[in-house]
Amino acid sequence: MPKFLVCFFTMVICSLSWGQESALPSDFRQHSLTQFNASLFNPTYALDWNNPNSLSIWTRWQWQSIDGDPTSIFANYTHQLNASSVAGGGFLQHNTGIFLYTGGNLNFAQTFELDDGVGLMVGLNVFAFQQTIADEQYVQGDEPDPVALEDLEGFKVQFTPGLRLLVNRFSVGLALENAVGFNVSGNNGSNMESFQSITGTLSNDFPIQLSEGLGDSYVRPVIYVKSVPNGDTQFGLNGLFSTSKFWVQGGYNSFYGPSGGLGVTISNAFSVGGLMEFGTDDLLSEEDPTIEIVASYHFGKTKLKEKVPPEEPEVVLPNPNRREEEIEQQRRTQEQRELEARRQLQREKDSLAEVQRIKEQLELQREKDSIALLQNQKVAVRPNERYEEVESEDGLEPGFYLIANVYGTKKYFENFMKTLRGKGLEPKSFYRSLNKYNYVYLERYNTMDEARKARDSKFFGKYMEKTWIFRVKGN
């Protein structure tokens, strides 16, 4: 079979003659891609039609022998990232007869599950290419002069988004070739007129079970409509019958005419096929057929079904000790489960204890850091500012204390505390053995700025009498 295909394609290519060049639409002419490299047709087809993970090459010779008229070459690798997204990259060379586009392609597509059996597929193709004038033999007649065309040369970037709604096996797709484009370099400015060739598709996969050897077979009809700027809207129909060993396809395009092709898959990994298209439009009546060849290699592992001889039924003889053995086995299983449950409980307790220990260590470290911060603060005393500072004081935490009053008589001290509580305050106090006085303070602060703010604001309007600041450094 492979030798036959090689001979077939060689004979077809050699038999084609040089044809008169006709006006070509500037789109990629990818309407017959239904199984490999279909992401050029709609970026979302990379999810299921490109057969990831795979490397595929597609080439199209338009109305001619290999060395002549406009051609398209697209080599692309598609890689499955996860169950719902794929990415790919490739090389594209497209010859319209006037211009030659040479560059790369990046593709990404993602599926969003909307409901059971319903998914929305979103994809994007990014093309970056160098646009140059093709062979000058095509730039003649009514075509622009090559010198004028040089202004259109440069490096371009185009973005082609695509959408597809999939309901079970039926899908509705929309693709917009060059929805956004711009020039990176060239003489025609930074803005680039968007091409906006819009393609709408309807398709459905009908599964067919022919034989186990042919795997999951299906028939895929595709109806499409494509609007092309400065050209007639194209209508088309493609039909694909695909198995794990071969595929056959046919189609019709209102401008390019009918087409037919076939291909084979070897060792469930390597596929090669070809297609011929015959122009029936009045503009193409004298043109030779168009040739397409595609090759693809699938990197996924394929598991082949092995024929396993049927097992002979096991003869079970009655065993008087079997019931006792089952009971003993159940008892051992239960003991093992209880032991594992106790171990799991102990692991959880140990984990909680470790978490508590770490928490206490962090809290202790924060306290140490806070004390160190308080000790290292330097205070610049303002003129006429009442301020007192001691290295340490028994029972007092380091900080800045807002002092309301100092008493040497217990009676006056207690009356003052009672008065403050009656005003809704919560005063605190400490006793200094050095001078035998009781110090009444309203609050302790970590910084001098906080203490000054409370003092200057009359304890935020709660205590209108004078206060002063007493600091304990805490060495």
Short mmCIF file of C-alpha atoms in Angstrom, two decimals:
data_model
loop_
_atom_site.label_atom_id
_atom_site.label_comp_id
_atom_site.label_asym_id
_atom_site.label_seq_id
_atom_site.Cartn_x
_atom_site.Cartn_y
_atom_site.Cartn_z
CA MET A 1 0.00 0.00 0.00
CA PRO A 2 2.71 2.66 0.82
CA LYS A 3 4.54 1.90 -2.46
CA PHE A 4 1.26 2.25 -4.36
CA LEU A 5 0.58 5.66 -2.78
CA VAL A 6 4.09 6.94 -3.58
CA CYS A 7 3.71 5.87 -7.22
CA PHE A 8 0.21 7.34 -7.41
CA PHE A 9 1.26 10.76 -6.14
CA THR A 10 4.40 10.82 -8.33
CA MET A 11 2.34 10.06 -11.48
CA VAL A 12 -0.22 12.72 -10.62
CA ILE A 13 2.38 15.40 -9.94
CA CYS A 14 4.36 14.66 -13.10
CA SER A 15 1.21 14.67 -15.25
CA LEU A 16 0.17 18.24 -14.28
CA SER A 17 1.08 21.01 -16.73
CA TRP A 18 1.93 24.66 -16.17
CA GLY A 19 -1.34 26.70 -16.05
CA GLN A 20 -2.18 30.35 -16.63
CA GLU A 21 -2.22 32.19 -13.28
CA SER A 22 -5.71 33.28 -12.14
CA ALA A 23 -6.73 35.78 -9.52
CA LEU A 24 -6.53 34.12 -6.11
CA PRO A 25 -8.23 35.11 -2.86
CA SER A 26 -5.56 35.93 -0.28
CA ASP A 27 -6.89 33.52 2.39
CA PHE A 28 -4.97 30.38 3.36
CA ARG A 29 -7.15 28.08 1.15
CA GLN A 30 -7.46 25.65 4.07
CA HIS A 31 -11.08 24.62 3.43
CA SER A 32 -10.26 20.93 2.86
CA LEU A 33 -8.47 20.39 6.24
CA THR A 34 -10.78 18.02 8.11
CA GLN A 35 -8.44 15.65 10.00
CA PHE A 36 -4.89 17.01 10.35
CA ASN A 37 -3.70 20.62 10.79
CA ALA A 38 -7.36 21.69 11.00
CA SER A 39 -6.37 24.41 13.51
CA LEU A 40 -5.59 26.51 10.42
CA PHE A 41 -9.30 26.28 9.53
CA ASN A 42 -10.50 27.18 13.04
CA PRO A 43 -8.11 27.42 16.04
CA THR A 44 -10.51 25.36 18.21
CA TYR A 45 -10.10 22.31 15.95
CA ALA A 46 -6.71 21.77 17.61
CA LEU A 47 -8.62 20.26 20.56
CA ASP A 48 -10.05 17.24 18.72
CA TRP A 49 -9.34 17.29 14.97
CA ASN A 50 -5.55 17.70 15.16
CA ASN A 51 -5.21 14.39 17.07
CA PRO A 52 -2.78 15.70 19.77
CA ASN A 53 -0.01 14.99 20.53
CA SER A 54 1.00 15.05 16.88
CA LEU A 55 3.30 16.66 14.31
CA SER A 56 1.56 17.28 10.97
CA ILE A 57 2.67 18.76 7.65
CA TRP A 58 0.27 20.01 4.97
CA THR A 59 1.15 21.42 1.58
CA ARG A 60 -1.06 22.65 -1.27
CA TRP A 61 0.09 23.23 -4.87
CA GLN A 62 -2.46 25.43 -6.61
CA TRP A 63 -3.32 24.44 -10.24
CA GLN A 64 0.18 23.44 -11.16
CA SER A 65 3.33 21.39 -11.02
CA ILE A 66 5.44 21.44 -7.89
CA ASP A 67 7.83 24.25 -8.96
CA GLY A 68 5.24 26.68 -10.26
CA ASP A 69 2.18 28.55 -9.07
CA PRO A 70 0.96 29.61 -5.60
CA THR A 71 1.56 27.16 -2.77
CA SER A 72 0.82 26.81 0.93
CA ILE A 73 2.91 24.86 3.46
CA PHE A 74 1.91 24.44 7.10
CA ALA A 75 3.90 22.33 9.59
CA ASN A 76 2.44 22.24 13.08
CA TYR A 77 2.96 20.42 16.39
CA THR A 78 -0.08 20.15 18.69
CA HIS A 79 0.43 19.24 22.35
CA GLN A 80 -2.30 18.42 24.86
CA LEU A 81 -1.74 20.39 28.09
CA ASN A 82 -4.58 18.76 30.04
CA ALA A 83 -8.04 17.30 29.50
CA SER A 84 -9.48 20.66 28.41
CA SER A 85 -6.68 22.63 26.69
CA VAL A 86 -4.05 22.26 23.97
CA ALA A 87 -1.24 24.41 22.60
CA GLY A 88 0.74 24.26 19.40
CA GLY A 89 3.36 25.92 17.28
CA GLY A 90 4.36 25.68 13.68
CA PHE A 91 5.78 27.08 10.46
CA LEU A 92 3.68 28.62 7.67
CA GLN A 93 4.62 29.66 4.16
CA HIS A 94 1.82 31.01 1.96
CA ASN A 95 2.22 32.14 -1.64
CA THR A 96 -0.68 34.09 -3.19
CA GLY A 97 1.10 34.61 -6.50
CA ILE A 98 1.78 38.26 -5.67
CA PHE A 99 3.03 38.05 -2.10
CA LEU A 100 4.95 35.41 -0.20
CA TYR A 101 4.26 35.08 3.55
CA THR A 102 6.89 33.20 5.58
CA GLY A 103 6.73 32.88 9.35
CA GLY A 104 5.50 31.04 12.42
CA ASN A 105 2.23 30.20 14.13
CA LEU A 106 1.23 29.78 17.79
CA ASN A 107 -2.06 28.16 18.74
CA PHE A 108 -3.98 27.78 22.00
CA ALA A 109 -7.45 26.36 22.59
CA GLN A 110 -9.49 25.75 25.74
CA THR A 111 -12.78 23.96 26.42
CA PHE A 112 -15.27 25.26 29.00
CA GLU A 113 -17.88 22.76 30.17
CA LEU A 114 -21.28 24.50 30.21
CA ASP A 115 -23.45 21.46 30.94
CA ASP A 116 -23.49 17.70 30.57
CA GLY A 117 -22.49 17.10 26.95
CA VAL A 118 -22.30 20.85 26.18
CA GLY A 119 -18.99 22.69 25.88
CA LEU A 120 -17.74 26.05 24.60
CA MET A 121 -14.38 25.93 22.82
CA VAL A 122 -12.29 29.09 22.55
CA GLY A 123 -9.09 29.30 20.50
CA LEU A 124 -6.54 31.74 19.08
CA ASN A 125 -4.01 31.58 16.27
CA VAL A 126 -1.16 34.08 16.25
CA PHE A 127 0.75 34.46 12.99
CA ALA A 128 4.06 36.32 12.69
CA PHE A 129 5.49 36.44 9.18
CA GLN A 130 7.61 38.32 6.69
CA GLN A 131 5.67 39.59 3.66
CA THR A 132 7.70 39.87 0.46
CA ILE A 133 6.96 40.08 -3.26
CA ALA A 134 6.64 36.67 -4.90
CA ASP A 135 8.27 35.75 -8.19
CA GLU A 136 7.88 38.76 -10.51
CA GLN A 137 6.52 36.52 -13.28
CA TYR A 138 3.18 36.59 -11.43
CA VAL A 139 3.13 40.40 -11.12
CA GLN A 140 1.99 41.32 -14.60
CA GLY A 141 -1.02 42.45 -16.60
CA ASP A 142 -3.46 44.33 -14.41
CA GLU A 143 -1.47 43.61 -11.23
CA PRO A 144 0.37 46.49 -9.47
CA ASP A 145 3.91 47.30 -10.46
CA PRO A 146 6.58 45.42 -8.38
CA VAL A 147 8.16 48.72 -7.36
CA ALA A 148 4.85 49.93 -5.88
CA LEU A 149 4.36 46.60 -4.14
CA GLU A 150 7.66 46.98 -2.30
CA ASP A 151 5.94 49.45 0.03
CA LEU A 152 3.77 46.58 1.28
CA GLU A 153 6.71 44.41 2.30
CA GLY A 154 7.55 44.02 5.99
CA PHE A 155 7.15 41.91 9.10
CA LYS A 156 3.51 41.40 10.12
CA VAL A 157 1.61 39.97 13.10
CA GLN A 158 -1.97 38.71 12.83
CA PHE A 159 -4.43 37.37 15.40
CA THR A 160 -7.15 34.89 14.41
CA PRO A 161 -9.67 34.01 17.15
CA GLY A 162 -12.20 31.20 16.94
CA LEU A 163 -15.24 29.92 18.82
CA ARG A 164 -17.08 26.61 18.68
CA LEU A 165 -20.15 25.38 20.55
CA LEU A 166 -20.16 21.59 20.94
CA VAL A 167 -23.38 19.77 21.84
CA ASN A 168 -22.61 16.06 22.14
CA ARG A 169 -21.14 15.43 18.63
CA PHE A 170 -22.70 18.42 16.86
CA SER A 171 -20.73 21.68 16.67
CA VAL A 172 -21.18 25.24 15.40
CA GLY A 173 -17.97 27.17 14.75
CA LEU A 174 -16.88 30.69 13.84
CA ALA A 175 -13.36 31.86 12.91
CA LEU A 176 -12.10 35.34 12.03
CA GLU A 177 -8.88 35.37 10.01
CA ASN A 178 -6.73 38.36 10.99
CA ALA A 179 -9.29 39.99 13.28
CA VAL A 180 -6.41 42.17 14.48
CA GLY A 181 -3.14 42.78 12.67
CA PHE A 182 -0.26 45.22 12.75
CA ASN A 183 3.07 45.89 11.09
CA VAL A 184 6.26 45.40 13.07
CA SER A 185 8.44 46.72 10.24
CA GLY A 186 7.94 47.98 6.73
CA ASN A 187 7.34 51.16 4.74
CA ASN A 188 3.54 51.25 4.99
CA GLY A 189 3.20 52.50 8.55
CA SER A 190 2.42 50.84 11.84
CA ASN A 191 -1.29 50.29 11.19
CA MET A 192 -2.39 47.28 9.20
CA GLU A 193 -5.81 46.83 7.66
CA SER A 194 -7.48 43.80 9.22
CA PHE A 195 -8.19 41.04 6.72
CA GLN A 196 -11.29 39.72 8.48
CA SER A 197 -12.14 36.66 6.45
CA ILE A 198 -15.05 35.17 8.41
CA THR A 199 -15.71 31.42 8.33
CA GLY A 200 -18.76 29.74 9.82
CA THR A 201 -18.99 25.94 10.10
CA LEU A 202 -21.53 23.25 11.00
CA SER A 203 -20.34 19.69 11.61
CA ASN A 204 -21.35 16.44 13.25
CA ASP A 205 -19.51 13.18 13.94
CA PHE A 206 -21.54 10.02 13.31
CA PRO A 207 -19.84 6.97 14.89
CA ILE A 208 -19.75 3.78 12.82
CA GLN A 209 -18.68 0.35 14.03
CA LEU A 210 -17.33 -1.63 11.07
CA SER A 211 -14.95 -4.04 12.77
CA GLU A 212 -12.67 -4.22 15.80
CA GLY A 213 -9.62 -4.03 13.57
CA LEU A 214 -10.65 -0.60 12.23
CA GLY A 215 -11.15 0.86 15.71
CA ASP A 216 -13.55 3.75 16.33
CA SER A 217 -14.73 4.79 12.88
CA TYR A 218 -16.89 7.81 12.08
CA VAL A 219 -18.36 9.92 9.30
CA ARG A 220 -17.93 13.70 9.60
CA PRO A 221 -19.92 16.01 7.29
CA VAL A 222 -18.91 19.69 7.43
CA ILE A 223 -20.83 22.62 5.93
CA TYR A 224 -19.08 25.99 5.81
CA VAL A 225 -19.56 29.55 4.57
CA LYS A 226 -16.57 31.82 4.10
CA SER A 227 -16.62 35.54 3.28
CA VAL A 228 -13.47 36.72 1.53
CA PRO A 229 -12.66 40.46 1.12
CA ASN A 230 -12.61 41.59 -2.51
CA GLY A 231 -14.02 38.21 -3.55
CA ASP A 232 -17.20 36.17 -3.74
CA THR A 233 -18.47 34.46 -0.61
CA GLN A 234 -17.51 30.79 -0.70
CA PHE A 235 -19.87 27.96 0.19
CA GLY A 236 -18.63 24.45 0.73
CA LEU A 237 -19.30 20.92 1.90
CA ASN A 238 -16.73 18.39 3.13
CA GLY A 239 -17.28 14.76 3.97
CA LEU A 240 -14.79 12.58 5.87
CA PHE A 241 -14.93 8.85 6.52
CA SER A 242 -12.16 7.97 8.97
CA THR A 243 -10.93 4.76 10.60
CA SER A 244 -7.79 3.80 12.49
CA LYS A 245 -6.32 2.33 9.27
CA PHE A 246 -7.41 4.70 6.47
CA TRP A 247 -9.60 7.66 5.59
CA VAL A 248 -11.49 8.87 2.55
CA GLN A 249 -12.71 12.41 2.03
CA GLY A 250 -14.50 14.46 -0.58
CA GLY A 251 -15.89 17.95 -0.85
CA TYR A 252 -17.05 20.87 -2.93
CA ASN A 253 -16.14 24.58 -2.81
CA SER A 254 -18.12 27.12 -4.83
CA PHE A 255 -14.90 28.76 -6.06
CA TYR A 256 -12.27 25.99 -6.07
CA GLY A 257 -14.58 23.16 -7.21
CA PRO A 258 -14.96 19.48 -6.19
CA SER A 259 -12.22 17.53 -4.43
CA GLY A 260 -11.41 13.98 -3.38
CA GLY A 261 -8.69 12.34 -1.36
CA LEU A 262 -7.59 9.39 0.70
CA GLY A 263 -4.89 8.35 3.14
CA VAL A 264 -3.59 5.53 5.29
CA THR A 265 -2.34 5.17 8.86
CA ILE A 266 0.57 2.86 9.60
CA SER A 267 1.17 1.28 13.02
CA ASN A 268 -1.50 3.54 14.55
CA ALA A 269 1.06 6.38 14.54
CA PHE A 270 2.11 7.59 11.06
CA SER A 271 -0.45 8.87 8.55
CA VAL A 272 0.02 10.04 4.97
CA GLY A 273 -2.55 11.04 2.37
CA GLY A 274 -3.34 13.21 -0.62
CA LEU A 275 -6.17 15.15 -2.22
CA MET A 276 -6.94 16.56 -5.67
CA GLU A 277 -9.25 19.49 -6.40
CA PHE A 278 -10.70 20.39 -9.81
CA GLY A 279 -11.67 24.00 -10.52
CA THR A 280 -15.16 24.45 -12.01
CA ASP A 281 -15.52 28.22 -11.68
CA ASP A 282 -15.46 30.15 -14.97
CA LEU A 283 -12.18 31.78 -13.91
CA LEU A 284 -10.64 28.35 -13.34
CA SER A 285 -11.99 26.45 -16.32
CA GLU A 286 -8.57 26.28 -17.98
CA GLU A 287 -6.60 25.58 -14.80
CA ASP A 288 -5.03 22.25 -13.91
CA PRO A 289 -6.06 20.38 -10.75
CA THR A 290 -4.78 21.38 -7.34
CA ILE A 291 -2.80 18.90 -5.21
CA GLU A 292 -2.67 18.58 -1.44
CA ILE A 293 -0.47 16.18 0.54
CA VAL A 294 -0.59 15.70 4.30
CA ALA A 295 1.56 13.67 6.67
CA SER A 296 1.19 13.29 10.43
CA TYR A 297 2.94 11.46 13.25
CA HIS A 298 1.09 10.79 16.50
CA PHE A 299 3.29 10.70 19.62
CA GLY A 300 0.68 9.14 21.92
CA LYS A 301 0.92 5.55 23.08
CA THR A 302 -1.57 3.24 21.43
CA LYS A 303 -2.65 0.12 23.29
CA LEU A 304 -3.64 -2.72 21.00
CA LYS A 305 -6.25 -5.21 22.11
CA GLU A 306 -4.86 -8.67 22.58
CA LYS A 307 -6.90 -11.80 22.07
CA VAL A 308 -7.00 -13.64 25.37
CA PRO A 309 -8.14 -17.26 25.34
CA PRO A 310 -11.22 -17.86 27.47
CA GLU A 311 -10.48 -19.11 30.95
CA GLU A 312 -11.78 -22.47 32.02
CA PRO A 313 -14.33 -22.27 34.83
CA GLU A 314 -12.81 -22.93 38.24
CA VAL A 315 -14.15 -25.97 40.02
CA VAL A 316 -14.78 -25.17 43.68
CA LEU A 317 -14.84 -28.13 46.05
CA PRO A 318 -16.61 -27.89 49.38
CA ASN A 319 -14.22 -27.06 52.25
CA PRO A 320 -15.44 -27.65 55.82
CA ASN A 321 -12.79 -25.26 57.24
CA ARG A 322 -13.52 -22.44 54.80
CA ARG A 323 -16.09 -20.72 57.04
CA GLU A 324 -13.68 -20.65 59.99
CA GLU A 325 -10.92 -19.26 57.78
CA GLU A 326 -13.23 -16.49 56.53
CA ILE A 327 -14.17 -15.55 60.10
CA GLU A 328 -10.52 -15.48 61.15
CA GLN A 329 -9.63 -13.34 58.12
CA GLN A 330 -12.43 -10.88 58.94
CA ARG A 331 -11.20 -10.68 62.56
CA ARG A 332 -7.63 -9.90 61.44
CA THR A 333 -8.90 -7.32 58.97
CA GLN A 334 -10.95 -5.60 61.68
CA GLU A 335 -7.98 -5.56 64.07
CA GLN A 336 -5.81 -4.04 61.35
CA ARG A 337 -8.38 -1.30 60.72
CA GLU A 338 -8.63 -0.47 64.44
CA LEU A 339 -4.84 -0.36 64.74
CA GLU A 340 -4.59 1.96 61.74
CA ALA A 341 -7.32 4.19 63.19
CA ARG A 342 -5.42 4.49 66.51
CA ARG A 343 -2.22 5.31 64.64
CA GLN A 344 -4.01 7.97 62.60
CA LEU A 345 -5.47 9.49 65.78
CA GLN A 346 -2.03 9.58 67.39
CA ARG A 347 -0.54 11.21 64.30
CA GLU A 348 -3.23 13.90 64.44
CA LYS A 349 -2.55 14.51 68.16
CA ASP A 350 1.18 14.76 67.48
CA SER A 351 0.52 17.15 64.64
CA LEU A 352 -1.68 19.38 66.82
CA ALA A 353 0.94 19.37 69.58
CA GLU A 354 3.63 20.35 67.08
CA VAL A 355 1.45 23.17 65.74
CA GLN A 356 0.84 24.43 69.30
CA ARG A 357 4.58 24.28 70.09
CA ILE A 358 5.45 26.26 66.98
CA LYS A 359 2.73 28.79 67.78
CA GLU A 360 4.09 29.28 71.32
CA GLN A 361 7.63 29.69 69.96
CA LEU A 362 6.45 32.32 67.47
CA GLU A 363 4.54 34.17 70.18
CA LEU A 364 7.58 34.12 72.47
CA GLN A 365 9.78 35.37 69.63
CA ARG A 366 7.33 38.19 68.90
CA GLU A 367 7.42 39.21 72.55
CA LYS A 368 11.22 39.19 72.53
CA ASP A 369 11.28 41.25 69.34
CA SER A 370 8.77 43.69 70.83
CA ILE A 371 10.83 44.09 73.99
CA ALA A 372 14.00 44.59 71.99
CA LEU A 373 12.24 47.23 69.90
CA LEU A 374 11.12 49.06 73.03
CA GLN A 375 14.58 48.91 74.56
CA ASN A 376 16.31 50.27 71.47
CA GLN A 377 14.01 53.25 70.96
CA LYS A 378 15.76 56.58 71.43
CA VAL A 379 13.71 59.48 72.82
CA ALA A 380 14.46 63.13 72.23
CA VAL A 381 12.86 65.05 75.08
CA ARG A 382 11.19 68.28 74.04
CA PRO A 383 11.64 71.54 75.99
CA ASN A 384 9.35 71.81 79.03
CA GLU A 385 8.18 68.24 78.43
CA ARG A 386 7.70 66.25 81.62
CA TYR A 387 9.29 62.86 81.05
CA GLU A 388 10.92 60.28 83.29
CA GLU A 389 12.83 57.18 82.26
CA VAL A 390 14.07 54.17 84.25
CA GLU A 391 15.97 51.10 83.18
CA SER A 392 13.53 48.70 84.86
CA GLU A 393 10.80 48.54 87.44
CA ASP A 394 9.61 45.48 89.36
CA GLY A 395 6.56 43.89 87.73
CA LEU A 396 6.28 46.48 84.93
CA GLU A 397 6.32 45.62 81.24
CA PRO A 398 8.64 47.76 79.11
CA GLY A 399 6.83 50.67 77.47
CA PHE A 400 5.59 54.25 77.78
CA TYR A 401 3.06 54.90 80.56
CA LEU A 402 0.68 57.88 80.45
CA ILE A 403 0.71 59.03 84.11
CA ALA A 404 -2.37 60.82 85.43
CA ASN A 405 -1.23 61.32 89.06
CA VAL A 406 1.15 60.09 91.80
CA TYR A 407 0.12 59.54 95.45
CA GLY A 408 2.02 58.84 98.63
CA THR A 409 -1.19 58.48 100.71
CA LYS A 410 -3.27 55.38 100.17
CA LYS A 411 -6.57 57.14 100.94
CA TYR A 412 -6.13 59.80 98.24
CA PHE A 413 -4.88 57.18 95.82
CA GLU A 414 -8.00 55.03 96.25
CA ASN A 415 -10.34 58.03 95.99
CA PHE A 416 -8.67 59.12 92.73
CA MET A 417 -8.99 55.63 91.23
CA LYS A 418 -12.68 55.59 92.18
CA THR A 419 -13.20 59.02 90.60
CA LEU A 420 -11.64 57.93 87.30
CA ARG A 421 -13.74 54.79 87.15
CA GLY A 422 -16.82 56.93 87.74
CA LYS A 423 -15.92 58.87 84.59
CA GLY A 424 -15.97 55.65 82.59
CA LEU A 425 -12.20 55.19 82.48
CA GLU A 426 -10.25 52.07 83.34
CA PRO A 427 -7.21 53.37 85.24
CA LYS A 428 -4.29 51.13 86.22
CA SER A 429 -1.49 51.67 88.72
CA PHE A 430 1.89 50.47 89.97
CA TYR A 431 3.84 50.97 93.19
CA ARG A 432 7.48 52.07 93.16
CA SER A 433 9.41 50.78 96.13
CA LEU A 434 12.16 53.31 95.37
CA ASN A 435 10.10 56.34 96.45
CA LYS A 436 7.07 54.54 97.98
CA TYR A 437 4.58 56.23 95.65
CA ASN A 438 1.54 54.84 93.79
CA TYR A 439 1.54 55.84 90.11
CA VAL A 440 -1.86 56.02 88.39
CA TYR A 441 -1.67 55.64 84.60
CA LEU A 442 -4.33 55.65 81.90
CA GLU A 443 -2.63 53.43 79.31
CA ARG A 444 0.69 51.87 78.27
CA TYR A 445 2.09 52.41 74.73
CA ASN A 446 4.84 50.80 72.69
CA THR A 447 6.24 54.02 71.22
CA MET A 448 6.88 57.57 72.38
CA ASP A 449 4.85 58.91 69.46
CA GLU A 450 1.77 56.95 70.58
CA ALA A 451 2.17 58.19 74.17
CA ARG A 452 2.60 61.82 73.06
CA LYS A 453 -0.47 61.57 70.82
CA ALA A 454 -2.57 60.35 73.77
CA ARG A 455 -1.15 63.03 76.07
CA ASP A 456 -1.61 65.94 73.63
CA SER A 457 -5.18 64.88 72.79
CA LYS A 458 -6.18 64.80 76.50
CA PHE A 459 -6.39 61.01 76.27
CA PHE A 460 -8.49 61.44 73.14
CA GLY A 461 -10.89 63.77 74.94
CA LYS A 462 -11.57 61.43 77.83
CA TYR A 463 -9.35 63.04 80.52
CA MET A 464 -8.93 66.82 80.48
CA GLU A 465 -6.30 67.13 83.23
CA LYS A 466 -2.53 67.21 82.70
CA THR A 467 -0.66 63.95 82.13
CA TRP A 468 3.00 63.05 81.65
CA ILE A 469 5.04 60.14 80.35
CA PHE A 470 6.95 57.56 82.37
CA ARG A 471 9.15 55.10 80.46
CA VAL A 472 10.44 51.65 81.51
CA LYS A 473 13.24 50.54 79.16
CA GLY A 474 13.27 46.95 80.43
CA ASN A 475 16.94 45.94 80.35
#
